[in-house]
XYZ file of C-alpha atoms in Angstrom:
364
model
C 151.519 143.031 107.001
C 151.138 143.877 110.677
C 154.206 143.627 112.883
C 152.775 142.355 116.147
C 156.057 142.977 117.975
C 154.990 146.631 118.096
C 151.646 145.752 119.632
C 150.585 147.496 122.796
C 148.091 146.367 125.430
C 144.926 144.723 124.107
C 142.741 146.569 126.634
C 141.067 148.640 123.900
C 139.750 145.563 122.050
C 136.304 144.717 123.429
C 135.934 141.021 124.281
C 132.469 139.586 124.999
C 131.117 136.058 125.573
C 129.407 134.692 122.465
C 128.341 131.247 123.632
C 129.792 127.774 123.853
C 130.145 124.812 121.512
C 131.576 121.345 122.063
C 132.731 122.349 125.534
C 134.685 125.401 124.379
C 133.901 129.021 125.119
C 133.385 131.308 122.158
C 134.031 135.040 122.226
C 133.207 138.085 120.131
C 136.015 140.589 119.570
C 135.285 144.175 118.527
C 138.017 146.064 116.676
C 137.606 149.827 116.317
C 139.786 152.319 114.472
C 140.236 156.041 115.073
C 137.708 156.993 112.361
C 134.937 154.961 114.021
C 134.951 151.995 111.659
C 134.290 148.747 113.533
C 134.712 145.021 112.870
C 133.274 142.260 115.044
C 134.921 138.840 114.777
C 134.239 135.617 116.645
C 136.779 132.870 117.212
C 134.150 130.337 116.112
C 135.044 129.889 112.462
C 137.012 133.138 112.502
C 133.726 134.705 111.404
C 133.462 138.380 110.565
C 130.000 138.932 112.051
C 129.678 142.712 111.578
C 131.561 145.404 109.689
C 130.477 149.021 110.157
C 131.668 151.337 107.367
C 130.779 154.989 106.668
C 128.696 156.125 103.719
C 129.269 159.345 101.776
C 127.583 161.345 104.551
C 129.675 159.745 107.270
C 126.924 157.456 108.569
C 128.112 154.066 109.782
C 126.149 150.956 108.836
C 126.820 147.230 108.879
C 127.823 146.016 105.392
C 128.115 142.226 105.876
C 125.424 139.562 106.131
C 125.384 137.453 109.271
C 123.719 136.653 112.572
C 123.614 138.097 116.078
C 124.048 134.769 117.863
C 126.345 131.762 117.730
C 123.708 129.069 117.324
C 122.474 130.419 113.994
C 126.032 130.254 112.642
C 126.286 126.652 113.807
C 122.866 125.549 112.562
C 122.168 127.438 109.353
C 124.879 129.465 107.695
C 126.097 129.501 104.074
C 129.604 130.327 105.365
C 128.571 133.871 106.351
C 131.816 135.754 107.082
C 133.834 132.612 107.806
C 137.470 131.676 107.370
C 137.705 128.837 104.856
C 140.177 125.940 104.849
C 141.931 123.697 104.453
C 140.884 124.235 100.873
C 138.659 127.109 99.785
C 136.211 126.310 96.993
C 135.747 122.915 95.340
C 137.843 119.797 94.812
C 136.224 117.612 92.168
C 135.335 114.031 93.064
C 136.464 114.714 96.657
C 139.872 113.255 95.891
C 143.315 114.093 94.548
C 146.651 112.400 93.968
C 149.854 113.803 95.444
C 153.307 112.217 95.187
C 151.768 109.022 93.842
C 149.224 108.608 96.646
C 145.503 109.171 96.256
C 143.650 110.886 99.084
C 139.906 110.527 99.578
C 138.297 113.579 101.155
C 135.005 114.146 102.927
C 132.242 114.864 100.410
C 130.495 118.078 101.426
C 128.683 119.092 98.227
C 127.388 116.172 96.223
C 130.414 114.211 95.023
C 132.764 117.136 95.640
C 134.558 118.628 98.607
C 133.517 122.228 99.219
C 135.366 124.632 101.540
C 137.423 122.011 103.343
C 134.746 119.440 104.112
C 131.917 119.142 106.605
C 133.997 120.523 109.470
C 136.376 122.855 107.757
C 137.966 125.869 109.398
C 134.551 127.583 109.301
C 133.242 125.197 111.960
C 136.017 125.049 114.566
C 136.913 127.211 117.564
C 140.178 129.032 116.973
C 142.589 130.164 119.665
C 142.467 133.960 119.682
C 144.671 136.820 120.902
C 143.569 140.445 120.373
C 146.146 143.209 120.092
C 146.529 146.937 119.595
C 149.100 148.536 117.294
C 149.989 152.144 116.636
C 147.805 152.285 113.519
C 144.857 150.073 114.444
C 143.572 146.991 116.240
C 143.790 143.317 115.407
C 143.025 139.719 116.260
C 145.363 136.771 115.758
C 143.738 133.351 115.330
C 145.637 130.053 115.435
C 144.655 126.447 114.798
C 146.418 123.108 114.329
C 144.653 120.820 111.887
C 145.730 117.201 112.513
C 147.006 114.767 109.903
C 144.011 113.210 108.139
C 141.620 116.024 109.019
C 138.689 115.710 106.563
C 141.004 113.413 104.570
C 143.850 115.895 104.008
C 147.412 114.746 104.703
C 149.832 116.413 107.105
C 149.548 118.318 110.346
C 148.829 121.888 109.305
C 149.565 124.844 111.591
C 147.607 127.960 110.607
C 147.721 131.569 111.762
C 145.245 134.160 110.497
C 145.493 137.808 111.542
C 142.693 140.313 111.101
C 143.770 143.961 111.334
C 141.532 147.021 111.134
C 143.766 149.976 110.320
C 143.138 153.661 110.911
C 143.111 153.983 107.108
C 139.781 152.086 106.961
C 141.403 148.911 105.691
C 140.523 145.439 106.955
C 143.495 143.210 106.193
C 143.605 139.441 106.530
C 147.019 137.794 106.717
C 147.353 134.039 106.356
C 150.313 131.874 107.371
C 150.587 128.082 107.329
C 153.184 125.335 107.710
C 152.929 121.565 107.411
C 154.896 118.464 108.330
C 153.829 116.669 105.114
C 153.065 117.875 101.586
C 149.417 118.887 101.312
C 147.192 121.191 99.254
C 146.246 124.401 101.067
C 144.034 127.259 99.888
C 142.741 129.685 102.512
C 140.172 132.435 102.037
C 137.483 134.554 103.688
C 133.786 134.223 102.872
C 132.180 137.563 103.781
C 128.907 138.420 102.056
C 128.923 142.169 101.403
C 126.065 144.569 100.820
C 127.467 148.089 100.705
C 124.041 149.749 100.725
C 123.703 149.183 104.465
C 120.251 147.705 103.782
C 121.181 144.058 104.202
C 117.827 142.787 102.928
C 118.127 144.546 99.559
C 119.510 143.040 96.361
C 123.109 143.755 95.366
C 122.416 143.722 91.614
C 122.683 147.524 91.438
C 126.198 147.568 92.896
C 128.861 148.490 90.340
C 131.751 146.055 89.959
C 135.129 146.076 88.251
C 137.394 143.014 88.208
C 141.041 143.118 87.189
C 140.636 139.961 85.142
C 140.795 139.275 81.400
C 140.035 135.576 81.912
C 137.976 133.261 84.080
C 137.794 129.497 84.653
C 134.655 127.953 83.101
C 133.124 125.003 84.928
C 131.170 121.867 84.185
C 127.665 121.312 85.538
C 129.131 120.314 88.941
C 130.829 123.726 89.095
C 134.265 122.112 88.762
C 136.653 124.003 86.450
C 137.180 122.393 83.066
C 140.836 123.454 83.088
C 140.365 126.156 80.457
C 141.179 129.819 80.948
C 138.512 131.584 78.901
C 138.462 135.197 77.786
C 135.795 137.386 79.366
C 135.576 139.515 76.214
C 132.072 139.714 74.720
C 130.620 137.604 77.554
C 128.549 138.374 80.678
C 131.791 137.806 82.623
C 133.428 140.978 81.337
C 133.811 143.254 84.364
C 136.978 144.939 83.142
C 135.051 148.215 83.287
C 132.704 149.252 86.082
C 129.139 148.093 85.498
C 126.134 146.830 87.487
C 126.376 143.294 88.839
C 122.863 142.607 87.603
C 123.313 143.874 84.062
C 123.746 140.407 82.509
C 123.337 138.151 85.536
C 120.353 136.330 84.000
C 121.705 136.136 80.451
C 121.313 132.890 78.544
C 124.224 130.461 78.606
C 125.300 127.344 80.411
C 127.934 129.015 82.598
C 125.461 131.326 84.317
C 122.882 128.551 84.497
C 125.256 126.257 86.417
C 125.504 128.672 89.328
C 122.192 130.472 88.945
C 124.248 133.595 88.246
C 127.866 134.398 89.011
C 129.801 131.815 91.027
C 133.088 131.683 89.168
C 136.813 132.071 89.647
C 138.342 135.031 87.832
C 142.021 134.921 86.798
C 143.617 138.121 88.030
C 145.902 140.154 85.757
C 148.867 139.927 88.061
C 152.174 141.692 87.434
C 154.138 140.035 90.242
C 153.789 138.258 93.572
C 152.965 141.232 95.782
C 149.750 142.886 96.846
C 147.760 144.043 93.800
C 144.296 145.407 93.080
C 141.774 142.661 92.299
C 138.366 144.349 92.401
C 136.493 147.588 92.991
C 132.858 147.779 94.101
C 130.720 150.916 94.380
C 127.177 151.310 95.713
C 125.646 154.407 94.084
C 123.002 155.223 96.707
C 125.162 155.114 99.830
C 128.312 156.247 98.032
C 130.366 153.470 99.624
C 133.351 152.134 97.708
C 135.366 149.004 98.446
C 138.665 147.993 96.887
C 140.000 144.451 97.185
C 143.750 143.904 97.067
C 145.410 140.513 97.290
C 148.518 138.432 96.745
C 146.365 135.574 95.408
C 146.099 134.647 91.680
C 142.311 134.502 91.593
C 139.052 135.727 93.082
C 135.743 133.892 93.294
C 132.902 136.266 92.506
C 129.666 134.882 93.940
C 126.453 136.884 93.591
C 124.482 135.211 96.386
C 122.320 133.172 94.029
C 121.538 130.404 96.512
C 120.446 132.626 99.377
C 116.738 132.296 100.173
C 114.141 133.398 102.691
C 115.276 130.777 105.206
C 118.289 132.945 106.064
C 117.159 135.518 108.614
C 119.463 137.628 110.734
C 120.041 141.142 112.043
C 116.305 141.793 111.762
C 116.052 141.130 108.007
C 115.649 138.293 105.506
C 118.732 137.476 103.422
C 117.004 136.477 100.206
C 118.428 135.722 96.799
C 121.251 138.080 95.775
C 121.221 140.200 98.909
C 124.969 139.723 99.332
C 128.023 139.206 97.131
C 131.344 137.521 97.870
C 134.796 138.290 96.537
C 136.812 135.350 97.832
C 140.487 135.860 97.020
C 141.974 132.457 96.312
C 143.976 129.963 94.345
C 141.898 128.300 91.654
C 139.248 125.650 92.443
C 140.268 122.011 91.924
C 143.941 122.938 91.523
C 145.094 119.621 93.075
C 143.545 117.926 90.012
C 144.574 120.568 87.467
C 148.365 120.503 86.959
C 148.262 123.568 84.687
C 146.711 125.718 87.436
C 148.964 127.513 89.954
C 150.028 124.916 92.510
C 148.423 124.831 95.948
C 150.821 122.214 97.322
C 152.527 123.283 100.536
C 155.613 121.212 101.328
C 157.335 120.467 104.584
C 159.794 123.245 105.380
C 157.838 125.829 103.374
C 155.627 128.595 104.740
C 152.460 129.717 103.022
C 151.941 133.473 103.245
C 149.000 135.301 101.753
C 147.356 138.668 102.289
C 144.063 140.275 101.309
C 142.899 143.809 102.089
C 139.368 145.214 101.912
C 139.821 148.990 101.645
C 136.823 151.237 102.259
C 136.117 154.773 101.053
C 133.466 156.732 99.195
C 132.775 157.393 95.531
C 134.482 160.626 94.507
C 131.349 162.208 93.080
C 129.654 161.790 96.495
C 132.336 163.722 98.362
């Protein structure tokens, strides 16, 4: 994790106006490392709007779906690049019981709560402080979510730090404390397309997941509570293979999400940072590794994107982006056998995810 006490002046981080919402100014922050890689982040929703990564020939292209203006993010965004909280993914029935008390949450997807409710962390203006360190540039975002926000108990204080290192790694560090026990699950919702052609399908990308099991869902996409083996199923990404190879295979699990939209149980050895996924795009030669301290990752293949999503000069149609949302499991507050997401008073939640960029060896 980044030690901000070593930070120097933030003069090298470009800060630009990005609009205004609900009486608050919004800014766009551009982080650049010594190799030329660049990340643009806005304090509205903590959104990663652009991420320029080199291909095998050293050409930099944007590899995340998104918009060029604030209003499109406010009006019509499927969480493009956003920070997600208080609870990433779904909570079934928009309710849970904690310490004998039942809490009713805001319903944001049918009868469920999705990604923290209607005004989750993706839809608020964060306080932001850019900084420069010896090995890269960063942005620290802070927010205090009041007791009862979207139905969740406790006043939650959250700090999220983006850091673009000179090693072509974009790290995201999460920290949270509360004054009352509450479920917390924070994540990042970037839609990646490593080809650099953001209007093209991602089905030809090659994917490997460090997961022997996944969590099947019911028809509401709420986990059943089972941990199912991926062996001999379309969910077996233990070896590198195309995302689209079995994406339209018969079976109720793929039909529920119109493709992949499932939590994979990572093969963790401990509590530290471990490899979760590897993605390669054969044409551009780009390679991305995902490392995390989280127990799971939601692999979403962009099945619900359609021609109504237009940004950066292209149409973001079905399966033009994929998400690898590192996370605790969906509906954990209602699944006692899942890893707990309860944060208690006096405790500090700490989590880290790194997206590491490089090129496929054969392209070098």
